[in-house]
Structure formats: C-alpha cells, structure tokens
PDB file of C-alpha atoms in Angstrom:
ATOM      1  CA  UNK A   1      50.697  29.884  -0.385  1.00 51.00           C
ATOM      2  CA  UNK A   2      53.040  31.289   2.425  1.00 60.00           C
ATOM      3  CA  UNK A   3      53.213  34.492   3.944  1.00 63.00           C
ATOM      4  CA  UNK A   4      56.657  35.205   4.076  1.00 68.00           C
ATOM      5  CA  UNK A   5      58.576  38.103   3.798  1.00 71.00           C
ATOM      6  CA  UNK A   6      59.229  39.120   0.554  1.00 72.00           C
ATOM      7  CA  UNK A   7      56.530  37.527  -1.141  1.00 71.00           C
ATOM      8  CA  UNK A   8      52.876  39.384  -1.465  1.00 71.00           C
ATOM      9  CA  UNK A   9      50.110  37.253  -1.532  1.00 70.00           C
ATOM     10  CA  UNK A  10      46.668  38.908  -2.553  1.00 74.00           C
ATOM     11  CA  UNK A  11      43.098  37.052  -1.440  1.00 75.00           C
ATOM     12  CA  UNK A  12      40.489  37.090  -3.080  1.00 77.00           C
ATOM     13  CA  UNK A  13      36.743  35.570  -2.894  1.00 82.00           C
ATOM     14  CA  UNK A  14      35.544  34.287  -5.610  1.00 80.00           C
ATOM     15  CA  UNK A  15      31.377  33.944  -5.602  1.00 84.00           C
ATOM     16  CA  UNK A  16      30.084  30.707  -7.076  1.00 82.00           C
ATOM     17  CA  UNK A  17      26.392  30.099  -8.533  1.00 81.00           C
ATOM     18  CA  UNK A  18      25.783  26.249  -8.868  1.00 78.00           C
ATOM     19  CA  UNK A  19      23.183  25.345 -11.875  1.00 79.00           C
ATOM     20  CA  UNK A  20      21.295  22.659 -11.840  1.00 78.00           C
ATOM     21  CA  UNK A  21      22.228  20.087 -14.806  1.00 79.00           C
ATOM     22  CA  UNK A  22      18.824  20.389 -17.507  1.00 79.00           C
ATOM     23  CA  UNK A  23      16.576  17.803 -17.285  1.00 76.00           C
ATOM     24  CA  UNK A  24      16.096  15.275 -20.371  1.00 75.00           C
ATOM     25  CA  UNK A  25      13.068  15.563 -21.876  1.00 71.00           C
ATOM     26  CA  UNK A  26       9.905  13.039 -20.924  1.00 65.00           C
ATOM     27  CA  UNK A  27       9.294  10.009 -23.244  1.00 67.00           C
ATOM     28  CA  UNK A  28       5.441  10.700 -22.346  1.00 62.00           C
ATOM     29  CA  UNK A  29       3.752  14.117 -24.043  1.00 62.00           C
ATOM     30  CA  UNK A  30       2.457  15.874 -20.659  1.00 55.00           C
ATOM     31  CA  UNK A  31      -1.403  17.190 -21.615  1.00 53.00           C
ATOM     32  CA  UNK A  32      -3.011  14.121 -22.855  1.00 50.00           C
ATOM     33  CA  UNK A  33      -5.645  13.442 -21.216  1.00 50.00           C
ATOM     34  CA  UNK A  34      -6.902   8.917 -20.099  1.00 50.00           C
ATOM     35  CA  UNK A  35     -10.217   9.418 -22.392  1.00 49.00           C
ATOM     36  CA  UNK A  36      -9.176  11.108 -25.039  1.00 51.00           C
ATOM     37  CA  UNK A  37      -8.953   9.318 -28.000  1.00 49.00           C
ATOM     38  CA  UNK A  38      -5.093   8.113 -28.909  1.00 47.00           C
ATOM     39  CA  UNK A  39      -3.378  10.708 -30.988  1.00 49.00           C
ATOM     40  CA  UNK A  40      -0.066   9.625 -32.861  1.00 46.00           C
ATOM     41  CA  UNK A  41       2.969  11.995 -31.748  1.00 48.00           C
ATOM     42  CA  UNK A  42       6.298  12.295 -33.762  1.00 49.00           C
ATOM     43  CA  UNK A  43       9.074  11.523 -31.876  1.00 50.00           C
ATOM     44  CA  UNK A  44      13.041  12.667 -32.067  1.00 50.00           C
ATOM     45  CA  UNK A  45      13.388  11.028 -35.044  1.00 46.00           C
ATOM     46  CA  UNK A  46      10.424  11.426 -37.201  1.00 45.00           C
ATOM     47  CA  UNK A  47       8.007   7.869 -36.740  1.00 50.00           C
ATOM     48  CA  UNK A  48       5.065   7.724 -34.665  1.00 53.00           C
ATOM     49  CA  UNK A  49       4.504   6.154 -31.719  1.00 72.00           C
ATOM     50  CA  UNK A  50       0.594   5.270 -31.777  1.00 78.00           C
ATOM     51  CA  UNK A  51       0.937   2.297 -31.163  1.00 79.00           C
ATOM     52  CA  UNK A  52       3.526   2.779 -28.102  1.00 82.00           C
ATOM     53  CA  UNK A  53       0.545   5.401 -26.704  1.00 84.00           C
ATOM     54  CA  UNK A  54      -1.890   2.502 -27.529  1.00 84.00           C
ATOM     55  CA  UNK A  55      -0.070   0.063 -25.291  1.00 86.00           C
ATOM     56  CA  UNK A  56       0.004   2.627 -22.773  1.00 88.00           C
ATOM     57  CA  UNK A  57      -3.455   2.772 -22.623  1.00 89.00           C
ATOM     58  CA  UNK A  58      -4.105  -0.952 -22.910  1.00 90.00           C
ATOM     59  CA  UNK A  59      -1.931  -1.043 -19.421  1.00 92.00           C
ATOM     60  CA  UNK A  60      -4.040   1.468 -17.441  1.00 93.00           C
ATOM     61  CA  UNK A  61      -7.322  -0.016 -18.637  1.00 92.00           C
ATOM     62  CA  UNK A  62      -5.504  -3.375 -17.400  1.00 93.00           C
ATOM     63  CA  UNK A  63      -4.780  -1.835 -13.995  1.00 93.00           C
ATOM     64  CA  UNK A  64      -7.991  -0.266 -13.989  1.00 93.00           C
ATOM     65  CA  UNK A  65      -9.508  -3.968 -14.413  1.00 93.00           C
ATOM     66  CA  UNK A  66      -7.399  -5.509 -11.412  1.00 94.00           C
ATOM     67  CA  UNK A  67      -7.866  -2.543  -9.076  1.00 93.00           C
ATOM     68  CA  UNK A  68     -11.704  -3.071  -9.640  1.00 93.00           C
ATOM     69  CA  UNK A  69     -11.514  -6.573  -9.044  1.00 93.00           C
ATOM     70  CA  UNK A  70      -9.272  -6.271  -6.116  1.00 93.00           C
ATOM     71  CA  UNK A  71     -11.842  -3.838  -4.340  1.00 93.00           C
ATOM     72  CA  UNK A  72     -14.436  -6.529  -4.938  1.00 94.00           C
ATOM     73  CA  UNK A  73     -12.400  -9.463  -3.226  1.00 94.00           C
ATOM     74  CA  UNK A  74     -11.910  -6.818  -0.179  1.00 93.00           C
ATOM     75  CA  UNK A  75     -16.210  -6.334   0.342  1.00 93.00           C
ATOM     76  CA  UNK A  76     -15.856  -9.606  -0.045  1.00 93.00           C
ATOM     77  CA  UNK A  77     -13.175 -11.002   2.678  1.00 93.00           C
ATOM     78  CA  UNK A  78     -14.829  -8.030   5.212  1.00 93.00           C
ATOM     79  CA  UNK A  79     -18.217  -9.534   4.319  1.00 93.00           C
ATOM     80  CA  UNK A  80     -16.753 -12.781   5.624  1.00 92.00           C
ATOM     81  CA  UNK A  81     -15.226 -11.527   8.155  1.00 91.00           C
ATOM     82  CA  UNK A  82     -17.859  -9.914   9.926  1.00 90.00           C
ATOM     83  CA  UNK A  83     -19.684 -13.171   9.739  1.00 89.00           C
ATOM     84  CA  UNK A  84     -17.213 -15.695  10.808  1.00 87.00           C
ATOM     85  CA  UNK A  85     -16.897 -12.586  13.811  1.00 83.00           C
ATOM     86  CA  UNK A  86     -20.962 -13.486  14.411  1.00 82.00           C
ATOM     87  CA  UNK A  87     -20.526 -16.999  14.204  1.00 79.00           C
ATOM     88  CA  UNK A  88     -17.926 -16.973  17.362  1.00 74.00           C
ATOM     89  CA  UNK A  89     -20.218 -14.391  19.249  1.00 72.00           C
ATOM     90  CA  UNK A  90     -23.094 -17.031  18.717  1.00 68.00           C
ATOM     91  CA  UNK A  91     -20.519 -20.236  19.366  1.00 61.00           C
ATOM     92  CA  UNK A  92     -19.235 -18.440  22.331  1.00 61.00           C
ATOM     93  CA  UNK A  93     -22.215 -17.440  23.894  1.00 59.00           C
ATOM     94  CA  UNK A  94     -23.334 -21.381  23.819  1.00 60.00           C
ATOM     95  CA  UNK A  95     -20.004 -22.319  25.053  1.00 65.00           C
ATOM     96  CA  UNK A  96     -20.563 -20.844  28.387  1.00 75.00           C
ATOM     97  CA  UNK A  97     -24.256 -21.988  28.848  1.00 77.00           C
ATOM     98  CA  UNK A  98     -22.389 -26.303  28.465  1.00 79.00           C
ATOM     99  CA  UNK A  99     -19.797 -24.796  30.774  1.00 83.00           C
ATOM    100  CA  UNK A 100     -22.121 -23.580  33.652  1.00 85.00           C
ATOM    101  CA  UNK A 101     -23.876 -26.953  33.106  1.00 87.00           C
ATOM    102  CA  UNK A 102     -21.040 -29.104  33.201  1.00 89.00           C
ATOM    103  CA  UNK A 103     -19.125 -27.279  36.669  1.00 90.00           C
ATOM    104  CA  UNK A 104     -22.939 -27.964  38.166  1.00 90.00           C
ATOM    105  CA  UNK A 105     -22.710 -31.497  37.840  1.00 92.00           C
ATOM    106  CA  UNK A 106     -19.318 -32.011  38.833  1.00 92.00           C
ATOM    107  CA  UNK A 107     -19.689 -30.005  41.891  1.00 91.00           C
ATOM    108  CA  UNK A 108     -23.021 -31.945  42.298  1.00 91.00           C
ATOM    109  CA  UNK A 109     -21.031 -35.182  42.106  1.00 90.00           C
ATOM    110  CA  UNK A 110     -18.067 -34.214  44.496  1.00 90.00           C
ATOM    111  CA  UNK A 111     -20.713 -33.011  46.663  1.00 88.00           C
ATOM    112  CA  UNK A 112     -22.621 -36.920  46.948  1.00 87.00           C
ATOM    113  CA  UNK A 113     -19.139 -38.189  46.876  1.00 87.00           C
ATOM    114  CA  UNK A 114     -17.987 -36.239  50.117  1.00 86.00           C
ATOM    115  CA  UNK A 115     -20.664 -36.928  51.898  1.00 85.00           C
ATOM    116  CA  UNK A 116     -20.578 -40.457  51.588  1.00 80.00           C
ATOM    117  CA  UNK A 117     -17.002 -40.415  52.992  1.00 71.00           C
TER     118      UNK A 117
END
C-alpha cells in the first residue's frame, strides 16, 4: 500500500497464537509395566495385538540377555588387564636388573681394553 494523497490507508495489528499440530497417538499403551504378565489390547481396528506385546517382550528379555553377558566380558577384559599390567611391572622390573648387568661388563671390558692400549 501507498500513502498518497487521496487514498486512506488504515493499520492494523493483527495478534497471532501459533498451536502446536496434535500429536498421533503411541503404538505402545503407556502404563504397562516389564513384569506384568502380557495383556492383549484392542487396537484402532478391533484385533488384538498379544502377540505384537509378546514379541515386545521377547526383545527386552533378549537385550536383557546380551547386556548381562556384555557386563561379564567387561570383568572379564579388566580382569585381564590388570594382570597383563602385573606381568610388565614384574617383566620390567627384571629388565633393568640384565641391563645394570650387561653396562657392567661392557664398561668392564672397555676398561681392560684401554688399558692395554
């Protein structure tokens, strides 16, 4: 719009109120508890789904298996870990003892050798 002459223009603000789109509804009833025993729901269109809750459960139990087993194999890399980590210590510690050995006779050696020179 232009404000020229001879034409009115009128403003106006309008107030807007955004709304949030609704949410579609879960494909898992909220509530049920992991121990309780499997109840059969009716869905949108009338059958039951017993057997898709029963696969549902059959999956956690799974992941409950894996996660168990997975916890064990951790103890027991760490268990190895620390071990392998004593080992060294123990490997290391009669590393140095051949070491201080080994620099004795050289110098020993150079020592006979320079003198005979």
């Amino acid at each position: 719009f232009n404000k020229e002459s001879g034409h009115h223009v009128e403003e106006c603000k309008l107030r807007v109120a955004y709304v949030a789109p609704p949410r579609p509804p879960s494909p898992v009833k909220e509530g049920s508890e992991e121990g309780s025993s499997p109840r059969a729901s009716v869905s949108d269109n009338g059958s039951y789904n017993s057997a898709y809750l029963a696969s549902k459960r059959a999956l956690i139990s799974k992941l409950n298996e894996e996660k168990n087993a997975t916890i064990l194999e951790n103890n027991k890399l760490q268990q190895e870990v620390e071990l392998l980590g004593r080992e060294a210590k123990r490997d290391y510690s009669g590393m140095k003892f051949v070491y201080v050995i080994l620099v004795g006779l050289v110098s020993i050696i150079l020592g006979y050798l320079l003198k005979l020179t």
